[in-house]
PDB file of N, CA and C in Angstrom:
ATOM      1  N   UNK R 217     100.077  98.321 123.139  1.00 64.00           N
ATOM      2  CA  UNK R 217      99.698  98.037 121.496  1.00 64.00           C
ATOM      3  C   UNK R 217      99.252  99.083 120.754  1.00 64.00           C
ATOM      4  N   UNK R 218      98.492  99.893 121.197  1.00 66.00           N
ATOM      5  CA  UNK R 218      98.160 101.008 120.417  1.00 66.00           C
ATOM      6  C   UNK R 218      99.822 102.084 119.952  1.00 66.00           C
ATOM      7  N   UNK R 219     100.361 102.073 121.045  1.00 66.00           N
ATOM      8  CA  UNK R 219     101.428 103.060 120.584  1.00 66.00           C
ATOM      9  C   UNK R 219     102.328 102.391 119.822  1.00 66.00           C
ATOM     10  N   UNK R 220     102.456 101.071 119.932  1.00 64.00           N
ATOM     11  CA  UNK R 220     103.402 100.258 118.904  1.00 64.00           C
ATOM     12  C   UNK R 220     102.795 100.232 117.493  1.00 64.00           C
ATOM     13  N   UNK R 221     101.558 100.413 117.305  1.00 58.00           N
ATOM     14  CA  UNK R 221     100.838 100.451 115.700  1.00 58.00           C
ATOM     15  C   UNK R 221     101.369 101.843 115.517  1.00 58.00           C
ATOM     16  N   UNK R 222     100.963 102.973 116.260  1.00 62.00           N
ATOM     17  CA  UNK R 222     101.335 104.271 115.905  1.00 62.00           C
ATOM     18  C   UNK R 222     102.835 104.680 115.322  1.00 62.00           C
ATOM     19  N   UNK R 223     103.619 104.134 116.277  1.00 62.00           N
ATOM     20  CA  UNK R 223     105.281 104.162 116.000  1.00 62.00           C
ATOM     21  C   UNK R 223     105.216 103.540 114.648  1.00 62.00           C
ATOM     22  N   UNK R 224     104.714 102.440 114.372  1.00 59.00           N
ATOM     23  CA  UNK R 224     104.924 101.705 113.228  1.00 59.00           C
ATOM     24  C   UNK R 224     104.570 102.353 111.846  1.00 59.00           C
ATOM     25  N   UNK R 225     103.528 102.882 112.199  1.00 55.00           N
ATOM     26  CA  UNK R 225     102.645 103.436 110.986  1.00 55.00           C
ATOM     27  C   UNK R 225     103.790 104.717 110.520  1.00 55.00           C
ATOM     28  N   UNK R 226     104.024 105.474 111.809  1.00 55.00           N
ATOM     29  CA  UNK R 226     104.621 106.997 111.384  1.00 55.00           C
ATOM     30  C   UNK R 226     106.233 106.215 111.014  1.00 55.00           C
ATOM     31  N   UNK R 227     106.552 105.246 111.148  1.00 55.00           N
ATOM     32  CA  UNK R 227     108.176 105.180 110.612  1.00 55.00           C
ATOM     33  C   UNK R 227     108.000 104.721 109.306  1.00 55.00           C
ATOM     34  N   UNK R 228     107.143 104.066 108.641  1.00 49.00           N
ATOM     35  CA  UNK R 228     106.854 103.639 107.565  1.00 49.00           C
ATOM     36  C   UNK R 228     106.475 104.548 106.744  1.00 49.00           C
ATOM     37  N   UNK R 229     105.789 105.718 106.849  1.00 52.00           N
ATOM     38  CA  UNK R 229     105.429 106.560 105.880  1.00 52.00           C
ATOM     39  C   UNK R 229     105.928 107.135 105.007  1.00 52.00           C
ATOM     40  N   UNK R 230     105.954 107.614 103.717  1.00 53.00           N
ATOM     41  CA  UNK R 230     106.747 108.047 103.340  1.00 53.00           C
ATOM     42  C   UNK R 230     106.506 109.650 103.357  1.00 53.00           C
ATOM     43  N   UNK R 231     107.494 110.828 102.735  1.00 62.00           N
ATOM     44  CA  UNK R 231     107.203 112.014 103.047  1.00 62.00           C
ATOM     45  C   UNK R 231     105.866 112.148 102.555  1.00 62.00           C
ATOM     46  N   UNK R 232     105.620 113.691 102.650  1.00 74.00           N
ATOM     47  CA  UNK R 232     104.604 114.222 102.284  1.00 74.00           C
ATOM     48  C   UNK R 232     104.710 114.282 100.698  1.00 74.00           C
ATOM     49  N   UNK R 233     103.534 114.654  99.908  1.00 87.00           N
ATOM     50  CA  UNK R 233     103.255 114.843  98.688  1.00 87.00           C
ATOM     51  C   UNK R 233     103.327 116.329  98.426  1.00 87.00           C
ATOM     52  N   UNK R 234     103.641 116.685  97.107  1.00 88.00           N
ATOM     53  CA  UNK R 234     103.975 118.061  96.914  1.00 88.00           C
ATOM     54  C   UNK R 234     102.319 118.725  96.755  1.00 88.00           C
ATOM     55  N   UNK R 235     101.333 118.142  96.637  1.00 92.00           N
ATOM     56  CA  UNK R 235     100.006 118.733  96.994  1.00 92.00           C
ATOM     57  C   UNK R 235      99.713 118.843  98.476  1.00 92.00           C
ATOM     58  N   UNK R 236     100.389 118.239  99.592  1.00 91.00           N
ATOM     59  CA  UNK R 236     100.491 118.220 100.647  1.00 91.00           C
ATOM     60  C   UNK R 236     101.251 119.568 101.137  1.00 91.00           C
ATOM     61  N   UNK R 237     102.211 119.494 100.460  1.00 91.00           N
ATOM     62  CA  UNK R 237     103.254 120.568 100.582  1.00 91.00           C
ATOM     63  C   UNK R 237     102.683 122.088 100.235  1.00 91.00           C
ATOM     64  N   UNK R 238     102.250 122.308  99.003  1.00 94.00           N
ATOM     65  CA  UNK R 238     101.372 123.189  98.509  1.00 94.00           C
ATOM     66  C   UNK R 238     100.387 123.848  99.622  1.00 94.00           C
ATOM     67  N   UNK R 239      99.577 122.940 100.112  1.00 95.00           N
ATOM     68  CA  UNK R 239      98.585 123.177 101.046  1.00 95.00           C
ATOM     69  C   UNK R 239      99.028 123.916 102.495  1.00 95.00           C
ATOM     70  N   UNK R 240     100.175 123.059 102.768  1.00 93.00           N
ATOM     71  CA  UNK R 240     100.708 123.611 104.017  1.00 93.00           C
ATOM     72  C   UNK R 240     101.416 124.972 103.953  1.00 93.00           C
ATOM     73  N   UNK R 241     101.904 125.019 102.632  1.00 94.00           N
ATOM     74  CA  UNK R 241     102.663 126.248 102.316  1.00 94.00           C
ATOM     75  C   UNK R 241     101.543 127.560 101.976  1.00 94.00           C
ATOM     76  N   UNK R 242     100.170 127.250 102.166  1.00 96.00           N
ATOM     77  CA  UNK R 242      99.403 128.201 102.139  1.00 96.00           C
ATOM     78  C   UNK R 242      99.110 129.232 103.195  1.00 96.00           C
ATOM     79  N   UNK R 243      99.442 128.354 104.194  1.00 97.00           N
ATOM     80  CA  UNK R 243      99.222 128.980 105.657  1.00 97.00           C
ATOM     81  C   UNK R 243     100.117 129.836 106.190  1.00 97.00           C
ATOM     82  N   UNK R 244      99.203 130.555 107.006  1.00 97.00           N
ATOM     83  CA  UNK R 244     100.513 131.905 107.461  1.00 97.00           C
ATOM     84  C   UNK R 244     101.028 130.840 108.683  1.00 97.00           C
ATOM     85  N   UNK R 245     101.923 131.790 109.488  1.00 96.00           N
ATOM     86  CA  UNK R 245     102.743 131.309 110.432  1.00 96.00           C
ATOM     87  C   UNK R 245     101.875 130.952 111.418  1.00 96.00           C
ATOM     88  N   UNK R 246     100.703 132.205 111.586  1.00 97.00           N
ATOM     89  CA  UNK R 246      99.782 131.935 113.030  1.00 97.00           C
ATOM     90  C   UNK R 246      98.806 130.887 112.622  1.00 97.00           C
ATOM     91  N   UNK R 247      98.350 130.299 111.263  1.00 97.00           N
ATOM     92  CA  UNK R 247      97.523 129.213 110.877  1.00 97.00           C
ATOM     93  C   UNK R 247      98.303 128.055 111.105  1.00 97.00           C
ATOM     94  N   UNK R 248      99.697 128.104 111.051  1.00 97.00           N
ATOM     95  CA  UNK R 248     100.332 126.715 111.057  1.00 97.00           C
ATOM     96  C   UNK R 248     100.262 126.204 112.848  1.00 97.00           C
ATOM     97  N   UNK R 249     100.384 127.440 113.493  1.00 97.00           N
ATOM     98  CA  UNK R 249     100.441 127.441 114.705  1.00 97.00           C
ATOM     99  C   UNK R 249      98.866 127.056 115.163  1.00 97.00           C
ATOM    100  N   UNK R 250      98.063 127.488 114.849  1.00 98.00           N
ATOM    101  CA  UNK R 250      96.621 127.117 115.132  1.00 98.00           C
ATOM    102  C   UNK R 250      96.838 125.511 114.873  1.00 98.00           C
ATOM    103  N   UNK R 251      96.899 125.668 113.581  1.00 98.00           N
ATOM    104  CA  UNK R 251      96.696 123.722 113.532  1.00 98.00           C
ATOM    105  C   UNK R 251      97.601 122.808 114.149  1.00 98.00           C
ATOM    106  N   UNK R 252      98.671 123.248 114.384  1.00 97.00           N
ATOM    107  CA  UNK R 252      99.459 122.484 115.265  1.00 97.00           C
ATOM    108  C   UNK R 252      98.726 122.230 116.614  1.00 97.00           C
ATOM    109  N   UNK R 253      98.018 123.316 117.013  1.00 97.00           N
ATOM    110  CA  UNK R 253      97.577 123.315 118.372  1.00 97.00           C
ATOM    111  C   UNK R 253      96.114 122.432 118.146  1.00 97.00           C
ATOM    112  N   UNK R 254      95.379 122.648 117.083  1.00 97.00           N
ATOM    113  CA  UNK R 254      94.481 121.608 116.693  1.00 97.00           C
ATOM    114  C   UNK R 254      94.845 120.296 117.078  1.00 97.00           C
ATOM    115  N   UNK R 255      95.829 119.878 116.213  1.00 96.00           N
ATOM    116  CA  UNK R 255      96.584 118.502 116.272  1.00 96.00           C
ATOM    117  C   UNK R 255      97.095 117.887 117.736  1.00 96.00           C
ATOM    118  N   UNK R 256      97.237 118.954 118.475  1.00 95.00           N
ATOM    119  CA  UNK R 256      97.699 118.546 119.900  1.00 95.00           C
ATOM    120  C   UNK R 256      96.252 118.406 120.428  1.00 95.00           C
ATOM    121  N   UNK R 257      95.363 118.608 120.121  1.00 95.00           N
ATOM    122  CA  UNK R 257      94.106 117.954 121.069  1.00 95.00           C
ATOM    123  C   UNK R 257      93.550 119.499 121.559  1.00 95.00           C
ATOM    124  N   UNK R 258      93.962 120.841 121.562  1.00 97.00           N
ATOM    125  CA  UNK R 258      93.570 121.934 122.152  1.00 97.00           C
ATOM    126  C   UNK R 258      92.234 122.314 121.864  1.00 97.00           C
ATOM    127  N   UNK R 259      91.172 122.633 122.811  1.00 98.00           N
ATOM    128  CA  UNK R 259      89.871 123.570 122.354  1.00 98.00           C
ATOM    129  C   UNK R 259      90.310 125.007 121.619  1.00 98.00           C
ATOM    130  N   UNK R 260      89.557 125.518 121.200  1.00 98.00           N
ATOM    131  CA  UNK R 260      89.491 126.887 120.794  1.00 98.00           C
ATOM    132  C   UNK R 260      89.803 127.719 121.979  1.00 98.00           C
ATOM    133  N   UNK R 261      89.034 127.683 122.924  1.00 98.00           N
ATOM    134  CA  UNK R 261      89.372 128.211 124.088  1.00 98.00           C
ATOM    135  C   UNK R 261      90.894 127.978 124.863  1.00 98.00           C
ATOM    136  N   UNK R 262      91.489 126.905 124.908  1.00 98.00           N
ATOM    137  CA  UNK R 262      92.779 126.497 125.139  1.00 98.00           C
ATOM    138  C   UNK R 262      93.727 127.208 123.867  1.00 98.00           C
ATOM    139  N   UNK R 263      93.389 127.125 122.584  1.00 98.00           N
ATOM    140  CA  UNK R 263      94.235 127.904 121.959  1.00 98.00           C
ATOM    141  C   UNK R 263      94.263 129.410 122.053  1.00 98.00           C
ATOM    142  N   UNK R 264      93.081 129.855 122.431  1.00 98.00           N
ATOM    143  CA  UNK R 264      92.810 131.277 122.667  1.00 98.00           C
ATOM    144  C   UNK R 264      94.005 131.796 123.900  1.00 98.00           C
ATOM    145  N   UNK R 265      93.614 131.180 124.740  1.00 98.00           N
ATOM    146  CA  UNK R 265      94.436 131.387 125.984  1.00 98.00           C
ATOM    147  C   UNK R 265      95.873 131.368 125.797  1.00 98.00           C
ATOM    148  N   UNK R 266      96.611 130.157 125.446  1.00 97.00           N
ATOM    149  CA  UNK R 266      97.772 129.728 125.111  1.00 97.00           C
ATOM    150  C   UNK R 266      98.466 130.620 124.051  1.00 97.00           C
ATOM    151  N   UNK R 267      97.663 131.338 123.164  1.00 96.00           N
ATOM    152  CA  UNK R 267      98.195 131.943 121.987  1.00 96.00           C
ATOM    153  C   UNK R 267      97.957 133.570 121.950  1.00 96.00           C
ATOM    154  N   UNK R 268      97.316 133.625 123.324  1.00 97.00           N
ATOM    155  CA  UNK R 268      96.979 135.579 123.616  1.00 97.00           C
ATOM    156  C   UNK R 268      96.154 135.778 122.404  1.00 97.00           C
ATOM    157  N   UNK R 269      95.018 135.088 122.291  1.00 97.00           N
ATOM    158  CA  UNK R 269      94.216 135.452 121.208  1.00 97.00           C
ATOM    159  C   UNK R 269      92.742 135.092 121.880  1.00 97.00           C
ATOM    160  N   UNK R 270      91.997 135.994 120.948  1.00 98.00           N
ATOM    161  CA  UNK R 270      90.604 136.373 121.578  1.00 98.00           C
ATOM    162  C   UNK R 270      89.795 134.987 120.857  1.00 98.00           C
ATOM    163  N   UNK R 271      88.992 134.110 121.456  1.00 98.00           N
ATOM    164  CA  UNK R 271      88.529 133.002 120.955  1.00 98.00           C
ATOM    165  C   UNK R 271      87.940 133.372 119.652  1.00 98.00           C
ATOM    166  N   UNK R 272      87.195 134.194 119.439  1.00 98.00           N
ATOM    167  CA  UNK R 272      86.616 134.709 117.947  1.00 98.00           C
ATOM    168  C   UNK R 272      87.795 134.471 116.903  1.00 98.00           C
ATOM    169  N   UNK R 273      88.600 135.193 117.227  1.00 98.00           N
ATOM    170  CA  UNK R 273      89.972 134.992 116.351  1.00 98.00           C
ATOM    171  C   UNK R 273      90.428 133.680 116.045  1.00 98.00           C
ATOM    172  N   UNK R 274      90.460 132.919 117.258  1.00 98.00           N
ATOM    173  CA  UNK R 274      90.688 131.505 117.024  1.00 98.00           C
ATOM    174  C   UNK R 274      89.850 130.953 116.191  1.00 98.00           C
ATOM    175  N   UNK R 275      88.577 131.014 116.189  1.00 98.00           N
ATOM    176  CA  UNK R 275      87.635 130.542 115.274  1.00 98.00           C
ATOM    177  C   UNK R 275      87.608 131.046 113.923  1.00 98.00           C
ATOM    178  N   UNK R 276      87.953 132.025 113.693  1.00 98.00           N
ATOM    179  CA  UNK R 276      88.511 132.691 112.170  1.00 98.00           C
ATOM    180  C   UNK R 276      89.660 131.827 111.642  1.00 98.00           C
ATOM    181  N   UNK R 277      90.655 131.692 112.612  1.00 98.00           N
ATOM    182  CA  UNK R 277      91.905 131.067 111.969  1.00 98.00           C
ATOM    183  C   UNK R 277      91.524 129.448 111.922  1.00 98.00           C
ATOM    184  N   UNK R 278      90.901 128.800 112.796  1.00 98.00           N
ATOM    185  CA  UNK R 278      90.310 127.553 112.381  1.00 98.00           C
ATOM    186  C   UNK R 278      89.760 127.511 110.953  1.00 98.00           C
ATOM    187  N   UNK R 279      88.658 128.035 111.034  1.00 98.00           N
ATOM    188  CA  UNK R 279      88.082 128.361 109.423  1.00 98.00           C
ATOM    189  C   UNK R 279      88.746 128.251 108.111  1.00 98.00           C
ATOM    190  N   UNK R 280      89.806 129.226 108.613  1.00 98.00           N
ATOM    191  CA  UNK R 280      90.750 129.484 107.152  1.00 98.00           C
ATOM    192  C   UNK R 280      91.705 128.149 107.241  1.00 98.00           C
ATOM    193  N   UNK R 281      92.425 127.873 108.441  1.00 98.00           N
ATOM    194  CA  UNK R 281      92.718 126.566 107.996  1.00 98.00           C
ATOM    195  C   UNK R 281      92.184 125.401 107.349  1.00 98.00           C
ATOM    196  N   UNK R 282      91.003 125.331 107.695  1.00 98.00           N
ATOM    197  CA  UNK R 282      90.405 123.992 107.114  1.00 98.00           C
ATOM    198  C   UNK R 282      90.163 124.141 105.710  1.00 98.00           C
ATOM    199  N   UNK R 283      89.967 125.583 105.462  1.00 98.00           N
ATOM    200  CA  UNK R 283      89.571 125.966 104.081  1.00 98.00           C
ATOM    201  C   UNK R 283      90.968 125.902 102.899  1.00 98.00           C
ATOM    202  N   UNK R 284      91.898 126.225 103.608  1.00 97.00           N
ATOM    203  CA  UNK R 284      93.154 126.203 103.159  1.00 97.00           C
ATOM    204  C   UNK R 284      93.833 125.001 102.747  1.00 97.00           C
ATOM    205  N   UNK R 285      93.522 124.068 104.062  1.00 97.00           N
ATOM    206  CA  UNK R 285      93.979 122.818 103.697  1.00 97.00           C
ATOM    207  C   UNK R 285      93.128 121.734 102.902  1.00 97.00           C
ATOM    208  N   UNK R 286      91.961 122.184 102.675  1.00 97.00           N
ATOM    209  CA  UNK R 286      91.023 121.658 101.884  1.00 97.00           C
ATOM    210  C   UNK R 286      90.517 120.358 102.780  1.00 97.00           C
ATOM    211  N   UNK R 287      90.217 120.530 103.935  1.00 97.00           N
ATOM    212  CA  UNK R 287      89.388 119.381 104.680  1.00 97.00           C
ATOM    213  C   UNK R 287      88.161 120.059 105.801  1.00 97.00           C
ATOM    214  N   UNK R 288      87.153 119.323 105.891  1.00 97.00           N
ATOM    215  CA  UNK R 288      85.815 119.430 106.150  1.00 97.00           C
ATOM    216  C   UNK R 288      85.658 119.850 107.677  1.00 97.00           C
ATOM    217  N   UNK R 289      86.814 119.090 108.327  1.00 97.00           N
ATOM    218  CA  UNK R 289      86.610 119.127 109.892  1.00 97.00           C
ATOM    219  C   UNK R 289      87.737 119.038 110.783  1.00 97.00           C
ATOM    220  N   UNK R 290      87.618 119.467 111.880  1.00 97.00           N
ATOM    221  CA  UNK R 290      89.098 119.106 112.613  1.00 97.00           C
ATOM    222  C   UNK R 290      89.553 117.843 112.779  1.00 97.00           C
ATOM    223  N   UNK R 291      88.948 116.860 112.534  1.00 96.00           N
ATOM    224  CA  UNK R 291      89.629 115.557 112.318  1.00 96.00           C
ATOM    225  C   UNK R 291      90.421 115.475 111.393  1.00 96.00           C
ATOM    226  N   UNK R 292      89.516 115.713 110.231  1.00 96.00           N
ATOM    227  CA  UNK R 292      90.865 115.959 108.875  1.00 96.00           C
ATOM    228  C   UNK R 292      91.923 116.510 109.134  1.00 96.00           C
ATOM    229  N   UNK R 293      91.777 117.536 109.599  1.00 97.00           N
ATOM    230  CA  UNK R 293      92.766 118.674 110.088  1.00 97.00           C
ATOM    231  C   UNK R 293      93.953 117.955 111.066  1.00 97.00           C
ATOM    232  N   UNK R 294      93.563 117.346 111.771  1.00 96.00           N
ATOM    233  CA  UNK R 294      94.741 116.192 112.437  1.00 96.00           C
ATOM    234  C   UNK R 294      95.406 115.364 111.805  1.00 96.00           C
ATOM    235  N   UNK R 295      94.467 114.896 110.676  1.00 94.00           N
ATOM    236  CA  UNK R 295      95.308 113.682 110.058  1.00 94.00           C
ATOM    237  C   UNK R 295      96.310 114.367 109.288  1.00 94.00           C
ATOM    238  N   UNK R 296      95.926 115.482 108.643  1.00 95.00           N
ATOM    239  CA  UNK R 296      96.668 116.496 107.899  1.00 95.00           C
ATOM    240  C   UNK R 296      98.000 116.581 108.731  1.00 95.00           C
ATOM    241  N   UNK R 297      97.754 117.228 109.386  1.00 95.00           N
ATOM    242  CA  UNK R 297      98.742 117.650 110.269  1.00 95.00           C
ATOM    243  C   UNK R 297      99.744 116.312 110.715  1.00 95.00           C
ATOM    244  N   UNK R 298      99.551 115.266 110.979  1.00 93.00           N
ATOM    245  CA  UNK R 298     100.570 114.109 111.439  1.00 93.00           C
ATOM    246  C   UNK R 298     100.922 113.661 109.862  1.00 93.00           C
ATOM    247  N   UNK R 299      99.982 113.594 108.628  1.00 92.00           N
ATOM    248  CA  UNK R 299     100.530 113.114 107.444  1.00 92.00           C
ATOM    249  C   UNK R 299     101.917 113.992 106.827  1.00 92.00           C
ATOM    250  N   UNK R 300     101.763 115.293 107.389  1.00 93.00           N
ATOM    251  CA  UNK R 300     102.724 116.478 106.500  1.00 93.00           C
ATOM    252  C   UNK R 300     104.063 116.429 107.717  1.00 93.00           C
ATOM    253  N   UNK R 301     103.868 115.572 108.766  1.00 90.00           N
ATOM    254  CA  UNK R 301     104.717 115.807 110.079  1.00 90.00           C
ATOM    255  C   UNK R 301     104.863 117.050 110.606  1.00 90.00           C
ATOM    256  N   UNK R 302     103.920 117.878 110.819  1.00 91.00           N
ATOM    257  CA  UNK R 302     103.667 118.907 111.467  1.00 91.00           C
ATOM    258  C   UNK R 302     103.757 118.510 112.823  1.00 91.00           C
ATOM    259  N   UNK R 303     103.293 117.419 113.256  1.00 91.00           N
ATOM    260  CA  UNK R 303     103.165 117.221 114.577  1.00 91.00           C
ATOM    261  C   UNK R 303     103.625 115.615 114.403  1.00 91.00           C
ATOM    262  N   UNK R 304     103.871 115.009 115.670  1.00 86.00           N
ATOM    263  CA  UNK R 304     104.707 113.862 115.971  1.00 86.00           C
ATOM    264  C   UNK R 304     103.405 112.970 117.033  1.00 86.00           C
ATOM    265  N   UNK R 305     103.304 111.649 117.171  1.00 79.00           N
ATOM    266  CA  UNK R 305     102.939 111.440 118.246  1.00 79.00           C
ATOM    267  C   UNK R 305     103.785 111.292 119.600  1.00 79.00           C
ATOM    268  N   UNK R 306     103.157 111.689 120.810  1.00 72.00           N
ATOM    269  CA  UNK R 306     103.873 111.793 122.053  1.00 72.00           C
ATOM    270  C   UNK R 306     104.515 110.412 122.520  1.00 72.00           C
TER     271      UNK R 306
END
């Protein structure tokens, strides 16, 4: 049931807004990778391991991503990533 609800929601959503596009464009390629990893549910340690970074570097990237896209926490970052189509439900 949940899967059907998510599929229905993502199929009916219009494209992202110019404001969302501007916020997404503010990210570097690495920050976009980190945002995708956050939206995939990876912890900082998993992101560090999978992207060959120090965990402190990941924390810095996460902080910059949150600031650049204008959200206050990882949950909002995940919502943003789905809204702009950076990730799709599995």
